[in-house]
mmCIF file of C-alpha atoms in Angstrom:
data_model
loop_
_atom_site.group_PDB
_atom_site.id
_atom_site.type_symbol
_atom_site.label_atom_id
_atom_site.label_comp_id
_atom_site.label_asym_id
_atom_site.label_seq_id
_atom_site.Cartn_x
_atom_site.Cartn_y
_atom_site.Cartn_z
ATOM 1 C CA PRO A 14 68.397 112.716 81.214
ATOM 2 C CA PRO A 15 69.261 110.361 78.227
ATOM 3 C CA PRO A 16 72.967 109.443 78.092
ATOM 4 C CA GLN A 17 75.170 111.512 75.943
ATOM 5 C CA PRO A 18 77.119 110.014 72.855
ATOM 6 C CA THR A 19 80.507 110.424 74.642
ATOM 7 C CA THR A 20 79.327 108.301 77.540
ATOM 8 C CA ILE A 21 77.871 105.640 75.324
ATOM 9 C CA PHE A 22 80.970 105.396 73.172
ATOM 10 C CA ARG A 23 83.200 105.062 76.186
ATOM 11 C CA ASN A 24 81.087 102.472 77.937
ATOM 12 C CA LEU A 25 80.710 100.472 74.778
ATOM 13 C CA SER A 26 84.476 100.395 74.118
ATOM 14 C CA GLU A 27 85.031 99.254 77.685
ATOM 15 C CA LYS A 28 82.754 96.271 77.141
ATOM 16 C CA GLY A 29 84.426 95.336 74.013
ATOM 17 C CA GLU A 30 81.638 96.369 71.813
ATOM 18 C CA GLY A 31 81.962 98.512 68.641
ATOM 19 C CA THR A 32 80.299 101.828 68.559
ATOM 20 C CA MET A 33 79.236 101.133 64.930
ATOM 21 C CA LYS A 34 76.432 99.152 66.351
ATOM 22 C CA LEU A 35 74.609 102.362 66.976
ATOM 23 C CA THR A 36 72.570 103.577 63.939
ATOM 24 C CA THR A 37 73.142 106.835 62.450
ATOM 25 C CA ALA A 38 69.661 107.901 63.403
ATOM 26 C CA ALA A 39 70.392 106.942 67.053
ATOM 27 C CA ILE A 40 73.606 108.976 67.037
ATOM 28 C CA LEU A 41 71.925 111.983 65.545
ATOM 29 C CA SER A 42 69.085 111.703 68.082
ATOM 30 C CA LEU A 43 71.494 111.623 70.996
ATOM 31 C CA ALA A 44 73.529 114.533 69.591
ATOM 32 C CA ALA A 45 70.331 116.555 69.389
ATOM 33 C CA VAL A 46 69.669 116.331 73.171
ATOM 34 C CA PRO A 47 70.445 119.849 74.421
ATOM 35 C CA ALA A 48 73.521 120.081 76.637
ATOM 36 C CA ALA A 49 72.370 121.804 79.878
ATOM 37 C CA ALA A 50 75.172 120.513 82.064
ATOM 38 C CA GLU A 51 75.949 122.463 85.221
ATOM 39 C CA VAL A 52 79.012 122.443 87.405
ATOM 40 C CA PHE A 53 78.447 123.079 91.093
ATOM 41 C CA PHE A 54 82.055 122.669 92.082
ATOM 42 C CA LYS A 55 85.458 122.247 90.278
ATOM 43 C CA GLU A 56 88.860 122.258 92.012
ATOM 44 C CA GLN A 57 92.242 121.713 90.617
ATOM 45 C CA PHE A 58 94.084 123.248 93.546
ATOM 46 C CA ASP A 59 96.083 126.122 91.890
ATOM 47 C CA ASP A 60 98.048 128.535 93.948
ATOM 48 C CA SER A 61 94.913 130.187 95.427
ATOM 49 C CA TRP A 62 93.368 126.892 96.602
ATOM 50 C CA SER A 63 93.668 127.871 100.226
ATOM 51 C CA ASP A 64 91.418 130.996 99.811
ATOM 52 C CA ARG A 65 88.579 128.503 98.952
ATOM 53 C CA TRP A 66 89.153 125.816 101.552
ATOM 54 C CA THR A 67 88.904 126.076 105.313
ATOM 55 C CA VAL A 68 90.822 123.728 107.749
ATOM 56 C CA SER A 69 88.750 122.157 110.423
ATOM 57 C CA SER A 70 90.843 123.930 113.130
ATOM 58 C CA ASP A 71 88.104 123.566 115.818
ATOM 59 C CA TRP A 72 87.374 119.817 115.260
ATOM 60 C CA LYS A 73 90.252 118.355 117.163
ATOM 61 C CA SER A 74 93.090 119.688 119.193
ATOM 62 C CA LYS A 75 96.128 121.050 117.184
ATOM 63 C CA SER A 76 98.241 118.088 118.195
ATOM 64 C CA GLU A 77 95.889 115.653 116.798
ATOM 65 C CA MET A 78 95.439 117.309 113.333
ATOM 66 C CA GLY A 79 97.707 116.869 110.388
ATOM 67 C CA GLU A 80 98.946 119.597 107.978
ATOM 68 C CA TRP A 81 97.795 119.688 104.308
ATOM 69 C CA LYS A 82 100.624 119.991 101.810
ATOM 70 C CA HIS A 83 100.173 121.641 98.341
ATOM 71 C CA THR A 84 102.290 119.449 96.046
ATOM 72 C CA ALA A 85 102.283 117.350 92.829
ATOM 73 C CA GLY A 86 103.973 114.536 94.660
ATOM 74 C CA GLU A 87 107.107 112.619 94.005
ATOM 75 C CA TRP A 88 105.947 111.513 90.544
ATOM 76 C CA TYR A 89 103.482 113.271 88.300
ATOM 77 C CA GLY A 90 102.459 114.049 84.800
ATOM 78 C CA ASP A 91 102.683 117.767 85.174
ATOM 79 C CA GLU A 92 104.881 119.239 87.940
ATOM 80 C CA SER A 93 102.975 122.501 88.023
ATOM 81 C CA ASP A 94 99.575 120.615 88.429
ATOM 82 C CA LYS A 95 99.284 120.147 92.200
ATOM 83 C CA GLY A 96 96.845 118.678 94.658
ATOM 84 C CA ILE A 97 96.603 118.592 98.391
ATOM 85 C CA GLN A 98 98.409 115.785 100.499
ATOM 86 C CA THR A 99 98.153 114.509 103.913
ATOM 87 C CA SER A 100 101.666 115.047 105.326
ATOM 88 C CA GLU A 101 101.946 113.688 108.866
ATOM 89 C CA ASP A 102 101.367 110.141 110.046
ATOM 90 C CA ALA A 103 98.760 109.073 112.637
ATOM 91 C CA LYS A 104 96.771 112.342 112.360
ATOM 92 C CA PHE A 105 93.247 113.446 111.600
ATOM 93 C CA TYR A 106 92.573 115.683 108.653
ATOM 94 C CA GLY A 107 89.691 117.955 108.070
ATOM 95 C CA ILE A 108 89.051 120.591 105.361
ATOM 96 C CA SER A 109 85.990 121.831 103.451
ATOM 97 C CA ALA A 110 84.954 124.281 100.770
ATOM 98 C CA PRO A 111 81.667 125.695 99.511
ATOM 99 C CA LEU A 112 80.022 124.805 96.316
ATOM 100 C CA THR A 113 79.680 127.654 93.781
ATOM 101 C CA LYS A 114 75.799 127.134 94.170
ATOM 102 C CA PRO A 115 73.774 124.570 95.949
ATOM 103 C CA PHE A 116 72.958 121.207 94.404
ATOM 104 C CA LYS A 117 69.291 120.447 94.882
ATOM 105 C CA SER A 118 67.996 116.951 94.278
ATOM 106 C CA SER A 119 64.617 118.475 93.771
ATOM 107 C CA ASP A 120 65.704 119.692 90.438
ATOM 108 C CA GLY A 121 65.430 116.152 89.102
ATOM 109 C CA LYS A 122 69.142 116.016 87.763
ATOM 110 C CA GLU A 123 71.632 113.270 88.252
ATOM 111 C CA LEU A 124 74.340 113.931 90.813
ATOM 112 C CA VAL A 125 77.943 113.271 89.753
ATOM 113 C CA ILE A 126 80.906 113.495 92.190
ATOM 114 C CA GLN A 127 84.385 112.832 90.876
ATOM 115 C CA LEU A 128 87.942 113.146 92.231
ATOM 116 C CA THR A 129 91.378 111.678 91.755
ATOM 117 C CA VAL A 130 93.295 109.916 94.713
ATOM 118 C CA LYS A 131 96.928 108.966 94.689
ATOM 119 C CA HIS A 132 98.357 106.976 97.629
ATOM 120 C CA GLU A 133 102.021 107.736 97.220
ATOM 121 C CA GLN A 134 102.741 106.109 100.681
ATOM 122 C CA LYS A 135 101.823 102.620 99.903
ATOM 123 C CA ILE A 136 98.836 103.139 102.225
ATOM 124 C CA ASP A 137 98.319 100.685 104.982
ATOM 125 C CA CYS A 138 95.460 102.219 106.949
ATOM 126 C CA GLY A 139 93.500 105.389 106.217
ATOM 127 C CA GLY A 140 90.470 106.919 104.569
ATOM 128 C CA ALA A 141 90.630 108.934 101.343
ATOM 129 C CA TYR A 142 86.876 109.732 100.756
ATOM 130 C CA ILE A 143 85.117 113.007 99.985
ATOM 131 C CA LYS A 144 81.829 114.082 101.581
ATOM 132 C CA LEU A 145 79.036 116.130 100.027
ATOM 133 C CA LEU A 146 77.491 118.250 102.858
ATOM 134 C CA PRO A 147 74.391 120.252 103.441
ATOM 135 C CA GLY A 148 74.428 123.278 105.813
ATOM 136 C CA GLY A 149 74.203 126.430 103.662
ATOM 137 C CA LYS A 150 75.189 129.567 105.491
ATOM 138 C CA LYS A 151 75.030 127.762 108.865
ATOM 139 C CA PHE A 152 77.777 125.314 107.845
ATOM 140 C CA ALA A 153 80.479 125.600 110.492
ATOM 141 C CA ALA A 154 83.541 125.004 108.379
ATOM 142 C CA LYS A 155 86.130 125.147 111.249
ATOM 143 C CA LYS A 156 84.151 122.517 113.195
ATOM 144 C CA PHE A 157 83.518 120.237 110.230
ATOM 145 C CA GLY A 158 84.478 116.586 111.289
ATOM 146 C CA GLY A 159 83.272 113.129 111.701
ATOM 147 C CA ASP A 160 80.021 114.053 113.436
ATOM 148 C CA THR A 161 79.001 116.611 110.840
ATOM 149 C CA PRO A 162 75.821 115.579 108.878
ATOM 150 C CA TYR A 163 76.477 114.661 105.254
ATOM 151 C CA ALA A 164 74.578 113.700 102.225
ATOM 152 C CA VAL A 165 77.209 111.390 100.424
ATOM 153 C CA MET A 166 80.414 109.882 101.450
ATOM 154 C CA PHE A 167 82.365 108.549 98.477
ATOM 155 C CA GLY A 168 85.853 107.167 97.953
ATOM 156 C CA PRO A 169 88.544 104.810 99.050
ATOM 157 C CA ASP A 170 89.017 103.413 102.553
ATOM 158 C CA ILE A 171 91.752 100.967 103.259
ATOM 159 C CA CYS A 172 93.077 99.410 106.571
ATOM 160 C CA GLY A 173 94.984 96.132 106.353
ATOM 161 C CA SER A 174 94.651 93.511 103.593
ATOM 162 C CA SER A 175 91.122 92.511 104.580
ATOM 163 C CA ASN A 176 89.516 95.907 104.693
ATOM 164 C CA LYS A 177 89.855 97.446 101.204
ATOM 165 C CA LYS A 178 86.858 99.170 99.669
ATOM 166 C CA THR A 179 85.391 102.258 97.906
ATOM 167 C CA HIS A 180 82.754 103.788 100.195
ATOM 168 C CA ALA A 181 79.375 104.709 98.658
ATOM 169 C CA ILE A 182 77.229 105.902 101.478
ATOM 170 C CA LEU A 183 73.997 107.913 100.923
ATOM 171 C CA HIS A 184 71.928 109.740 103.442
ATOM 172 C CA TYR A 185 68.208 108.849 103.634
ATOM 173 C CA ASP A 186 65.998 111.474 105.334
ATOM 174 C CA LYS A 187 63.150 109.088 105.952
ATOM 175 C CA LYS A 188 65.373 106.898 108.091
ATOM 176 C CA ASP A 189 67.614 109.752 109.226
ATOM 177 C CA ASP A 190 70.496 107.346 108.511
ATOM 178 C CA ASN A 191 73.494 106.973 106.328
ATOM 179 C CA LEU A 192 73.226 103.826 104.209
ATOM 180 C CA LEU A 193 76.097 101.773 103.140
ATOM 181 C CA VAL A 194 76.175 99.833 99.830
ATOM 182 C CA LYS A 195 75.414 96.204 100.650
ATOM 183 C CA LYS A 196 78.242 94.709 98.561
ATOM 184 C CA GLU A 197 81.588 96.316 98.918
ATOM 185 C CA ILE A 198 83.030 97.997 95.900
ATOM 186 C CA LYS A 199 86.576 97.420 94.806
ATOM 187 C CA VAL A 200 89.317 99.934 95.361
ATOM 188 C CA GLU A 201 92.718 100.612 93.842
ATOM 189 C CA ASP A 202 95.638 100.554 96.381
ATOM 190 C CA ASP A 203 98.701 101.069 94.327
ATOM 191 C CA GLN A 204 100.839 104.242 94.299
ATOM 192 C CA LEU A 205 99.420 105.891 91.269
ATOM 193 C CA SER A 206 96.495 108.327 90.788
ATOM 194 C CA HIS A 207 93.093 106.866 90.097
ATOM 195 C CA LEU A 208 89.889 108.613 89.038
ATOM 196 C CA TYR A 209 86.763 107.786 91.206
ATOM 197 C CA THR A 210 83.271 108.804 89.944
ATOM 198 C CA LEU A 211 79.911 108.350 91.642
ATOM 199 C CA VAL A 212 76.659 108.945 89.745
ATOM 200 C CA VAL A 213 73.274 108.953 91.526
ATOM 201 C CA ARG A 214 70.448 109.226 89.043
ATOM 202 C CA PRO A 215 66.862 110.595 89.458
ATOM 203 C CA ASP A 216 65.423 107.204 88.277
ATOM 204 C CA ASN A 217 66.828 105.807 91.523
ATOM 205 C CA THR A 218 69.811 104.086 90.080
ATOM 206 C CA PHE A 219 73.465 104.653 90.752
ATOM 207 C CA GLU A 220 76.881 103.767 89.188
ATOM 208 C CA VAL A 221 80.523 103.856 90.321
ATOM 209 C CA PHE A 222 83.393 104.198 87.957
ATOM 210 C CA ILE A 223 87.114 103.815 88.669
ATOM 211 C CA ASP A 224 89.284 105.309 85.935
ATOM 212 C CA ASN A 225 86.155 105.719 83.810
ATOM 213 C CA LYS A 226 85.401 101.983 83.938
ATOM 214 C CA SER A 227 82.058 101.007 85.526
ATOM 215 C CA VAL A 228 82.811 98.871 88.593
ATOM 216 C CA ARG A 229 79.308 98.831 90.075
ATOM 217 C CA ASP A 230 75.741 99.808 89.068
ATOM 218 C CA GLY A 231 72.232 99.008 90.042
ATOM 219 C CA LYS A 232 68.979 100.093 91.633
ATOM 220 C CA LEU A 233 69.092 101.931 94.868
ATOM 221 C CA GLU A 234 66.415 99.813 96.422
ATOM 222 C CA ASP A 235 68.520 96.654 95.644
ATOM 223 C CA GLU A 236 71.902 97.783 96.598
ATOM 224 C CA PHE A 237 71.136 99.896 99.694
ATOM 225 C CA ASP A 238 68.549 99.407 102.469
ATOM 226 C CA PHE A 239 66.374 102.308 101.505
ATOM 227 C CA LEU A 240 63.121 100.371 101.652
ATOM 228 C CA PRO A 241 61.635 97.643 103.774
ATOM 229 C CA PRO A 242 61.169 94.215 102.178
ATOM 230 C CA LYS A 243 58.288 93.796 99.819
ATOM 231 C CA GLU A 244 57.195 90.620 101.506
ATOM 232 C CA ILE A 245 57.260 89.556 105.049
ATOM 233 C CA LYS A 246 56.533 86.286 106.971
ATOM 234 C CA ASP A 247 52.789 85.997 107.693
ATOM 235 C CA PRO A 248 52.563 86.729 111.493
ATOM 236 C CA ASP A 249 49.345 84.665 111.730
ATOM 237 C CA GLN A 250 51.061 81.525 110.480
ATOM 238 C CA SER A 251 53.313 79.136 112.383
ATOM 239 C CA LYS A 252 54.634 75.718 111.900
ATOM 240 C CA PRO A 253 52.008 73.101 112.758
ATOM 241 C CA ASP A 254 52.621 71.152 115.882
ATOM 242 C CA ASP A 255 52.435 67.868 114.013
ATOM 243 C CA TRP A 256 54.762 68.915 111.163
ATOM 244 C CA VAL A 257 57.526 66.371 110.846
ATOM 245 C CA ASP A 258 60.775 67.925 109.696
ATOM 246 C CA GLU A 259 63.150 65.147 110.873
ATOM 247 C CA LYS A 260 64.531 63.600 107.697
ATOM 248 C CA ARG A 261 65.984 60.546 109.395
ATOM 249 C CA ILE A 262 65.051 58.603 112.483
ATOM 250 C CA PRO A 263 66.512 55.748 114.642
ATOM 251 C CA ASP A 264 65.454 52.353 113.270
ATOM 252 C CA PRO A 265 62.840 50.914 115.613
ATOM 253 C CA GLU A 266 63.780 47.442 114.622
ATOM 254 C CA ASP A 267 67.433 47.678 115.452
ATOM 255 C CA LYS A 268 68.357 46.303 118.745
ATOM 256 C CA LYS A 269 71.461 46.528 120.910
ATOM 257 C CA PRO A 270 73.416 43.193 120.744
ATOM 258 C CA GLU A 271 73.504 41.222 123.961
ATOM 259 C CA GLY A 272 76.597 41.764 125.970
ATOM 260 C CA TYR A 273 77.435 45.022 124.023
ATOM 261 C CA ASP A 274 77.780 47.009 127.286
ATOM 262 C CA ASP A 275 80.165 44.404 128.718
ATOM 263 C CA ILE A 276 82.929 45.116 126.102
ATOM 264 C CA PRO A 277 85.702 47.067 127.874
ATOM 265 C CA GLU A 278 87.195 50.221 126.455
ATOM 266 C CA GLU A 279 90.772 49.022 127.119
ATOM 267 C CA ILE A 280 92.347 45.607 127.498
ATOM 268 C CA PRO A 281 95.845 44.322 128.571
ATOM 269 C CA ASP A 282 98.327 44.332 125.742
ATOM 270 C CA PRO A 283 98.526 40.679 124.815
ATOM 271 C CA ASP A 284 102.043 41.144 123.332
ATOM 272 C CA ALA A 285 103.491 42.725 126.461
ATOM 273 C CA LYS A 286 105.974 40.482 128.512
ATOM 274 C CA LYS A 287 107.181 40.944 132.020
ATOM 275 C CA PRO A 288 110.807 42.210 131.899
ATOM 276 C CA ASP A 289 113.450 39.639 132.942
ATOM 277 C CA ASP A 290 114.805 41.889 135.539
ATOM 278 C CA TRP A 291 111.316 42.410 137.155
ATOM 279 C CA ASP A 292 111.357 41.646 140.841
ATOM 280 C CA ASP A 293 107.866 41.069 142.356
ATOM 281 C CA GLU A 294 109.110 41.612 145.862
ATOM 282 C CA ASP A 295 110.789 44.954 145.000
ATOM 283 C CA ASP A 296 108.680 46.020 142.198
ATOM 284 C CA GLY A 297 105.347 44.635 143.066
ATOM 285 C CA GLU A 298 103.033 42.417 140.969
ATOM 286 C CA TRP A 299 103.709 43.074 137.309
ATOM 287 C CA GLU A 300 100.683 44.095 135.206
ATOM 288 C CA PRO A 301 100.791 44.370 131.439
ATOM 289 C CA PRO A 302 100.071 47.885 130.043
ATOM 290 C CA MET A 303 96.509 48.616 128.732
ATOM 291 C CA ILE A 304 95.810 49.351 125.082
ATOM 292 C CA ASP A 305 92.626 50.294 123.243
ATOM 293 C CA ASN A 306 90.241 47.544 122.701
ATOM 294 C CA PRO A 307 89.646 47.004 118.963
ATOM 295 C CA ASP A 308 86.216 45.420 119.733
ATOM 296 C CA PHE A 309 85.010 48.447 121.628
ATOM 297 C CA LYS A 310 82.756 50.583 119.409
ATOM 298 C CA GLY A 311 81.700 53.314 121.969
ATOM 299 C CA PRO A 312 78.122 53.794 123.195
ATOM 300 C CA TRP A 313 75.533 51.824 121.160
ATOM 301 C CA LYS A 314 73.366 53.878 118.823
ATOM 302 C CA PRO A 315 70.665 52.354 116.598
ATOM 303 C CA LYS A 316 71.117 52.859 112.894
ATOM 304 C CA MET A 317 69.282 55.748 111.177
ATOM 305 C CA ILE A 318 66.689 55.156 108.504
ATOM 306 C CA ASP A 319 64.600 57.493 106.334
ATOM 307 C CA ASN A 320 61.705 58.846 108.191
ATOM 308 C CA PRO A 321 58.464 57.769 106.393
ATOM 309 C CA ASP A 322 56.578 60.680 107.873
ATOM 310 C CA TYR A 323 59.103 63.377 106.749
ATOM 311 C CA LYS A 324 57.354 66.349 105.085
ATOM 312 C CA GLY A 325 60.360 68.427 104.238
ATOM 313 C CA PRO A 326 61.489 71.888 105.650
ATOM 314 C CA TRP A 327 58.384 73.963 106.700
ATOM 315 C CA GLU A 328 58.403 77.214 104.754
ATOM 316 C CA HIS A 329 56.901 80.188 106.443
ATOM 317 C CA PRO A 330 54.062 81.604 104.134
ATOM 318 C CA MET A 331 54.903 85.192 102.936
ATOM 319 C CA ILE A 332 52.510 88.130 102.552
ATOM 320 C CA ALA A 333 52.813 91.621 101.155
ATOM 321 C CA ASN A 334 54.514 93.864 103.654
ATOM 322 C CA PRO A 335 51.952 96.518 104.681
ATOM 323 C CA GLU A 336 54.988 98.824 105.623
ATOM 324 C CA TYR A 337 56.381 98.627 102.113
ATOM 325 C CA SER A 338 55.934 101.658 99.887
ATOM 326 C CA TYR A 339 58.202 102.619 96.891
ATOM 327 C CA ASP A 340 59.928 105.958 97.287
ATOM 328 C CA ASP A 341 60.552 107.864 94.125
ATOM 329 C CA ASN A 342 62.925 110.155 95.993
ATOM 330 C CA MET A 343 65.515 107.718 97.289
ATOM 331 C CA HIS A 344 68.004 109.508 94.942
ATOM 332 C CA ALA A 345 67.206 112.831 96.664
ATOM 333 C CA VAL A 346 70.227 112.922 99.010
ATOM 334 C CA CYS A 347 70.353 116.714 98.763
ATOM 335 C CA SER A 348 66.795 117.588 99.759
ATOM 336 C CA GLY A 349 65.463 120.861 101.197
ATOM 337 C CA ASP A 350 68.002 123.686 100.625
ATOM 338 C CA GLY A 351 70.379 121.260 99.013
ATOM 339 C CA CYS A 352 74.021 120.396 99.423
ATOM 340 C CA THR A 353 76.417 123.314 99.770
ATOM 341 C CA HIS A 354 79.825 122.099 100.654
ATOM 342 C CA VAL A 355 82.429 119.347 99.992
ATOM 343 C CA GLY A 356 84.971 118.147 102.535
ATOM 344 C CA PHE A 357 87.425 115.662 103.715
ATOM 345 C CA GLU A 358 87.522 114.442 107.281
ATOM 346 C CA LEU A 359 90.060 111.536 107.621
ATOM 347 C CA TRP A 360 92.204 109.528 109.800
ATOM 348 C CA GLN A 361 95.435 108.238 108.308
ATOM 349 C CA VAL A 362 98.055 106.034 110.002
ATOM 350 C CA LYS A 363 100.566 106.487 107.130
ATOM 351 C CA SER A 364 100.270 109.820 105.359
ATOM 352 C CA GLY A 365 100.963 110.655 101.746
ATOM 353 C CA THR A 366 97.594 110.570 99.997
ATOM 354 C CA ILE A 367 97.063 113.286 97.248
ATOM 355 C CA PHE A 368 93.619 114.537 96.223
ATOM 356 C CA ASP A 369 92.993 116.521 93.079
ATOM 357 C CA ASP A 370 90.675 117.375 90.162
ATOM 358 C CA ILE A 371 87.482 117.432 92.110
ATOM 359 C CA ILE A 372 84.046 118.013 90.297
ATOM 360 C CA VAL A 373 80.546 118.080 91.353
ATOM 361 C CA SER A 374 78.064 118.187 88.393
ATOM 362 C CA ASP A 375 74.640 117.171 87.118
ATOM 363 C CA SER A 376 76.285 115.511 84.048
ATOM 364 C CA LEU A 377 78.362 112.442 83.779
ATOM 365 C CA GLU A 378 79.470 113.588 80.345
ATOM 366 C CA GLU A 379 80.730 116.942 81.765
ATOM 367 C CA ALA A 380 82.635 114.945 84.487
ATOM 368 C CA GLN A 381 84.221 112.654 81.820
ATOM 369 C CA LYS A 382 85.133 115.726 79.762
ATOM 370 C CA PHE A 383 86.892 117.159 82.846
ATOM 371 C CA ALA A 384 88.710 113.834 83.359
ATOM 372 C CA GLU A 385 89.983 113.916 79.856
ATOM 373 C CA GLU A 386 91.412 117.360 80.409
ATOM 374 C CA THR A 387 93.041 116.542 83.821
ATOM 375 C CA PHE A 388 93.450 112.925 84.852
ATOM 376 C CA PHE A 389 93.769 111.246 81.452
ATOM 377 C CA LYS A 390 96.113 113.971 80.279
ATOM 378 C CA LYS A 391 98.470 113.327 83.093
ATOM 379 C CA LYS A 392 98.274 109.649 84.031
ATOM 380 C CA ASP A 393 100.597 108.146 81.315
ATOM 381 C CA GLY A 394 103.328 110.676 82.228
ATOM 382 C CA GLU A 395 102.863 109.997 85.881
ATOM 383 C CA LYS A 396 103.101 106.238 85.321
ATOM 384 C CA LYS A 397 106.372 106.575 83.238
ATOM 385 C CA MET A 398 107.956 108.760 85.984
ATOM 386 C CA PHE A 399 106.938 106.382 88.698
ATOM 387 C CA ASP A 400 108.469 103.372 86.721
ATOM 388 C CA ASP A 401 111.621 105.323 86.094
ATOM 389 C CA ILE A 402 111.998 106.118 89.906
ATOM 390 C CA GLU A 403 111.356 102.524 90.755
ATOM 391 C CA GLU A 404 113.951 101.324 88.325
ATOM 392 C CA ALA A 405 116.421 103.792 89.466
ATOM 393 C CA LYS A 406 115.899 102.466 93.038
ATOM 394 C CA ARG A 407 116.346 98.960 91.986
ATOM 395 C CA LYS A 408 119.634 99.747 90.202
ATOM 396 C CA GLU A 409 120.906 101.730 93.180
ATOM 397 C CA GLU A 410 120.183 98.868 95.498
ATOM 398 C CA GLU A 411 122.031 96.417 93.178
ATOM 399 C CA ALA A 412 125.008 98.870 92.820
ATOM 400 C CA ASN A 413 125.102 99.031 96.721
ATOM 401 C CA MET A 414 125.451 95.235 97.183
ATOM 402 C CA PRO A 415 128.833 93.942 98.202
ATOM 403 C CA GLU A 416 130.529 92.501 95.163
ATOM 404 C CA ASP A 417 130.711 89.017 96.648
ATOM 405 C CA MET A 418 126.954 89.032 97.422
ATOM 406 C CA ASP A 419 124.152 88.113 95.069
ATOM 407 C CA MET A 420 120.398 87.644 95.558
ATOM 408 C CA ASP A 421 120.907 84.056 96.391
ATOM 409 C CA ASP A 422 123.345 85.063 99.127
ATOM 410 C CA MET A 423 120.811 87.434 100.560
ATOM 411 C CA SER A 424 118.139 84.819 100.797
ATOM 412 C CA MET A 425 120.484 82.466 102.658
ATOM 413 C CA GLY A 426 119.682 81.991 106.364
ATOM 414 C CA MET A 427 116.258 83.348 105.942
ATOM 415 C CA ASP A 428 113.173 81.571 107.236
ATOM 416 C CA ASP A 429 110.044 81.315 105.225
ATOM 417 C CA ASP A 430 108.795 84.570 106.809
ATOM 418 C CA GLY A 431 111.882 86.326 105.361
ATOM 419 C CA PHE A 432 113.538 86.757 108.710
ATOM 420 C CA GLY A 433 116.624 85.083 110.287
ATOM 421 C CA ASP A 434 116.403 82.584 113.200
ATOM 422 C CA GLU A 435 116.732 85.303 115.769
ATOM 423 C CA PHE A 436 113.181 86.343 114.937
#
């Protein structure tokens, strides 16, 4: 469906373009598009949230599973607006909920998945992604876990400094495989809430937003391995036996100098002198120490010259791939009976991630409207409260310092790694 005015205005403003570039006729045309947005799931985790969600109690043993905590966290924009938080370190977490109605890709609508994620714990290693799931009435909620088939996996995944990304994984029925986006998508790893949005469109394109700013978009065929390559190497062609791809060759006119092999690698040190107290009878015959011979050049090699017969690198001729066929339904991750559930199945080394404000819709404009009512309404207050807490901590630490110690004193005796010599 054509983009709605709200979407266009927001995207233009993010790119630094004025919305006045749109003509009045264009605006009226867009405004005339009928709004047929449908919401398939919306969750703000009010006090009745546990009636809608089922914990994966049969996925792992009880000792391996962490508890979900209903909380607004330590800093927030609205204390009464809560989410669900991982609360135990080094645990698995599994929980799922049904959509209000199935989302079917066959309806030809865009798929929009959106949620907020807040890593209060300064996350070091753990997933924070949501899954969109098929299954219908056969969906085994208590057994939902890592092996449960899914249609979409989307959201942050962080483990160490080198593995930080936003997952965008789409299931493809024709390959019966889950396809990862080829180029990793950025992720936010601070301790504030961030809004993650994925859009999969029926024209086989996709887009990922963080805090309503586009961070990746493109064609599914380019960014995922949905299709085989359009061209392949011609199997009937091979490099000719007489093809010359050596750019340089030994100079046939260059000859090894006479006596070259007689030059020793080491020679006696001409500056060495026998010590005055050396006794040949007691110490044996004195021999000067050996040193590298400055005239020794190593094994002889002829100099290299340009090869007059060089033809350049051989390029394998390409032909159209007979296996290639464009698929209009790459976007159809929710095929058949459609997608019927959402869920989190996670492992976290350090717990403390809060999830909130989830929506599954067929309209990016609807998701953005929901974000304005939730995430954007709360984020400034949350940021101020976080900053106030951090400032209070800093002042408390300063107040607890001994009077005769300042920051310079604290750094004394520390190595470059910040530890004392005992480490």
